[in-house]
Short mmCIF file of C-alpha atoms in Angstrom, two decimals:
data_model
loop_
_atom_site.label_atom_id
_atom_site.label_comp_id
_atom_site.label_asym_id
_atom_site.label_seq_id
_atom_site.Cartn_x
_atom_site.Cartn_y
_atom_site.Cartn_z
CA ASP A 1 -3.82 -2.34 -13.57
CA GLU A 2 -7.04 -3.28 -15.34
CA LEU A 3 -9.06 -3.98 -12.18
CA THR A 4 -8.03 -1.14 -9.88
CA LYS A 5 -7.09 1.49 -12.48
CA LEU A 6 -3.88 2.18 -10.53
CA TRP A 7 -0.49 1.89 -12.20
CA ASN A 8 0.83 -1.68 -12.43
CA ARG A 9 4.05 -3.37 -11.28
CA ARG A 10 5.93 -2.71 -14.52
CA VAL A 11 5.28 1.02 -14.33
CA PHE A 12 6.10 1.00 -10.61
CA TYR A 13 9.68 -0.14 -11.18
CA ASP A 14 10.22 2.53 -13.83
CA VAL A 15 8.83 5.29 -11.61
CA LEU A 16 10.70 3.97 -8.57
CA GLN A 17 13.99 4.27 -10.44
CA MET A 18 13.06 7.73 -11.70
CA GLU A 19 12.27 8.92 -8.14
CA HIS A 20 15.50 7.35 -6.90
CA ASP A 21 17.45 9.26 -9.56
CA ARG A 22 15.62 12.48 -8.64
CA PHE A 23 16.47 11.89 -4.97
CA GLU A 24 20.15 11.45 -5.81
CA ARG A 25 20.11 14.66 -7.86
CA TYR A 26 18.07 16.96 -5.57
CA LYS A 27 18.43 15.32 -2.13
CA SER A 28 14.73 15.77 -1.37
CA PHE A 29 12.65 13.47 0.80
CA VAL A 30 10.98 10.41 -0.72
CA CYS A 31 8.91 7.88 1.22
CA LEU A 32 7.30 4.64 0.14
CA LEU A 33 4.21 2.94 1.54
CA TYR A 34 3.90 -0.82 1.11
CA ILE A 35 0.29 -1.86 1.73
CA ASP A 36 -1.12 -5.35 2.10
CA ILE A 37 -4.74 -6.31 2.80
CA ASP A 38 -4.93 -8.38 5.98
CA ASP A 39 -6.27 -11.94 5.61
CA PHE A 40 -7.24 -11.32 1.99
CA LYS A 41 -6.89 -14.95 0.90
CA ILE A 42 -9.33 -16.08 3.60
CA TYR A 43 -11.86 -13.44 2.52
CA ASN A 44 -11.40 -14.28 -1.16
CA ASP A 45 -11.79 -18.03 -0.52
CA ARG A 46 -14.84 -17.55 1.70
CA TYR A 47 -16.80 -15.01 -0.35
CA GLY A 48 -15.50 -15.49 -3.89
CA HIS A 49 -13.25 -13.70 -6.32
CA SER A 50 -15.78 -11.04 -7.31
CA GLU A 51 -16.11 -10.00 -3.66
CA GLY A 52 -12.32 -10.07 -3.37
CA ASP A 53 -12.07 -7.90 -6.46
CA ASN A 54 -14.45 -5.43 -4.82
CA VAL A 55 -12.12 -5.18 -1.81
CA LEU A 56 -9.17 -4.49 -4.14
CA VAL A 57 -11.10 -1.82 -6.03
CA GLN A 58 -12.23 -0.13 -2.80
CA LEU A 59 -8.67 0.03 -1.48
CA ALA A 60 -7.50 1.48 -4.79
CA ASN A 61 -10.25 4.11 -4.52
CA VAL A 62 -9.17 5.02 -0.98
CA ILE A 63 -5.55 5.33 -2.09
CA ARG A 64 -6.43 7.40 -5.15
CA ASN A 65 -8.74 9.73 -3.20
CA ARG A 66 -6.19 10.36 -0.41
CA LEU A 67 -3.14 11.05 -2.56
CA ARG A 68 -1.83 14.48 -3.42
CA LYS A 69 -0.99 15.42 -7.02
CA ALA A 70 2.68 14.38 -6.76
CA ASP A 71 1.94 11.04 -5.07
CA ILE A 72 1.62 7.87 -7.16
CA GLY A 73 -0.29 4.70 -6.28
CA PHE A 74 0.38 1.24 -7.73
CA ARG A 75 -0.99 -2.27 -7.48
CA LEU A 76 2.03 -4.55 -7.41
CA ALA A 77 0.25 -7.90 -7.42
CA GLY A 78 -2.66 -9.63 -5.72
CA GLU A 79 -3.50 -7.64 -2.60
CA GLU A 80 -0.20 -5.71 -2.50
CA PHE A 81 -0.12 -2.00 -3.21
CA THR A 82 2.57 0.67 -3.02
CA VAL A 83 2.47 4.44 -2.89
CA LEU A 84 5.43 6.65 -3.77
CA LEU A 85 5.45 9.94 -1.87
CA PRO A 86 7.97 12.34 -3.45
CA GLY A 87 8.92 15.34 -1.32
CA THR A 88 7.50 13.67 1.78
CA ASN A 89 9.23 13.02 5.10
CA THR A 90 8.33 10.17 7.45
CA THR A 91 6.09 12.32 9.65
CA ASP A 92 3.91 13.26 6.69
CA ALA A 93 4.08 9.71 5.29
CA LEU A 94 2.81 8.35 8.62
CA SER A 95 -0.11 10.79 8.48
CA ILE A 96 -1.02 9.78 4.91
CA ALA A 97 -0.71 6.08 5.77
CA GLU A 98 -2.92 6.48 8.84
CA ASP A 99 -5.57 8.28 6.76
CA ILE A 100 -5.53 5.43 4.23
CA ARG A 101 -5.69 2.80 7.00
CA LYS A 102 -8.64 4.47 8.77
CA LEU A 103 -10.57 5.20 5.57
CA PHE A 104 -10.23 1.62 4.35
CA GLU A 105 -11.15 0.15 7.74
CA SER A 106 -14.34 2.25 7.77
CA ILE A 107 -15.71 0.68 4.56
CA GLU A 108 -18.51 -1.85 5.08
CA PHE A 109 -18.26 -4.84 2.79
CA ARG A 110 -21.51 -6.82 2.52
CA PRO A 111 -20.84 -10.22 0.93
CA ASN A 112 -23.19 -13.18 1.23
CA ASN A 113 -22.06 -16.00 3.51
CA ARG A 114 -22.38 -19.70 2.63
CA GLU A 115 -25.98 -19.75 3.85
CA GLY A 116 -26.84 -16.90 1.49
CA SER A 117 -27.23 -14.25 4.19
CA GLN A 118 -25.53 -10.92 3.81
CA VAL A 119 -22.83 -10.17 6.39
CA CYS A 120 -21.09 -6.90 7.25
CA ILE A 121 -17.30 -7.04 7.30
CA HIS A 122 -14.66 -4.38 7.82
CA LYS A 123 -11.32 -5.26 6.23
CA THR A 124 -7.98 -3.94 7.43
CA ILE A 125 -4.55 -3.27 5.96
CA SER A 126 -0.99 -3.41 7.20
CA ILE A 127 1.39 -0.70 5.98
CA GLY A 128 5.16 -0.47 5.97
CA ILE A 129 6.92 2.83 5.39
CA SER A 130 10.48 3.47 4.29
CA GLU A 131 12.32 6.71 3.66
CA LEU A 132 14.89 6.78 0.88
CA CYS A 133 18.42 7.25 2.20
CA HIS A 134 21.78 7.84 0.58
CA ASP A 135 23.61 4.70 -0.54
CA VAL A 136 20.35 2.72 -0.79
CA THR A 137 19.29 1.29 -4.14
CA SER A 138 15.72 1.57 -5.35
CA ILE A 139 15.25 -2.18 -4.77
CA GLU A 140 16.58 -1.89 -1.20
CA PHE A 141 14.19 1.04 -0.67
CA LEU A 142 11.29 -1.22 -1.69
CA ARG A 143 12.59 -4.09 0.44
CA MET A 144 12.77 -1.80 3.50
CA ALA A 145 9.09 -0.86 3.14
CA ASP A 146 8.19 -4.51 2.57
CA GLN A 147 10.04 -5.53 5.76
CA ALA A 148 8.23 -2.83 7.74
CA MET A 149 4.89 -4.08 6.36
CA TYR A 150 5.66 -7.65 7.45
CA ARG A 151 6.55 -6.34 10.90
CA ALA A 152 3.10 -4.69 11.02
CA LYS A 153 1.58 -8.08 10.18
CA ARG A 154 3.60 -9.86 12.88
CA GLU A 155 2.61 -7.22 15.44
CA GLY A 156 -1.09 -7.85 14.97
CA LYS A 157 -2.11 -6.40 11.58
CA ASN A 158 -4.19 -3.26 10.95
CA LYS A 159 -1.06 -1.34 11.79
CA ILE A 160 1.61 0.93 10.33
CA CYS A 161 5.31 0.29 10.90
CA LEU A 162 8.20 2.49 9.92
CA PHE A 163 11.42 0.88 8.72
CA SER A 164 14.13 1.82 11.20
CA ASN A 165 17.05 3.37 9.39
CA SER A 166 19.44 6.18 9.99
CA CYS A 167 19.28 8.53 7.05
#
């Protein structure tokens, strides 16, 4: 992705399939984080696209700085990001997601309001987590994390939800 310097959507689908194949072969844990910036459109409309771009870049930096060597971060589109966590169970994925959530929430954004005065804003993210299970396609794996993320949004945002499945 040109703006965030994370891998893009096209690469994501290739890597997702590769991790799915590895899971089928070695039966190791794989988790997926689906991250969405809360109320991004409102922020972007109010403060402008360059300020919105800054929010995207800062989240990408948080993701990149928190990941381990085997983990891979992607920008899917707009304000949607994913992180593949090979060799990671849900307990560890929850810990990584919480670190990302807290680190991003702690960033102070200082855009100018309509009157030209600088304001201090803390943005938040909602995160869904899924764990890859047997008999689940790579697309279903992504959909599970997406559903968990939307549950986090419905339950008040700035939250992490785990997709309930029985692996």
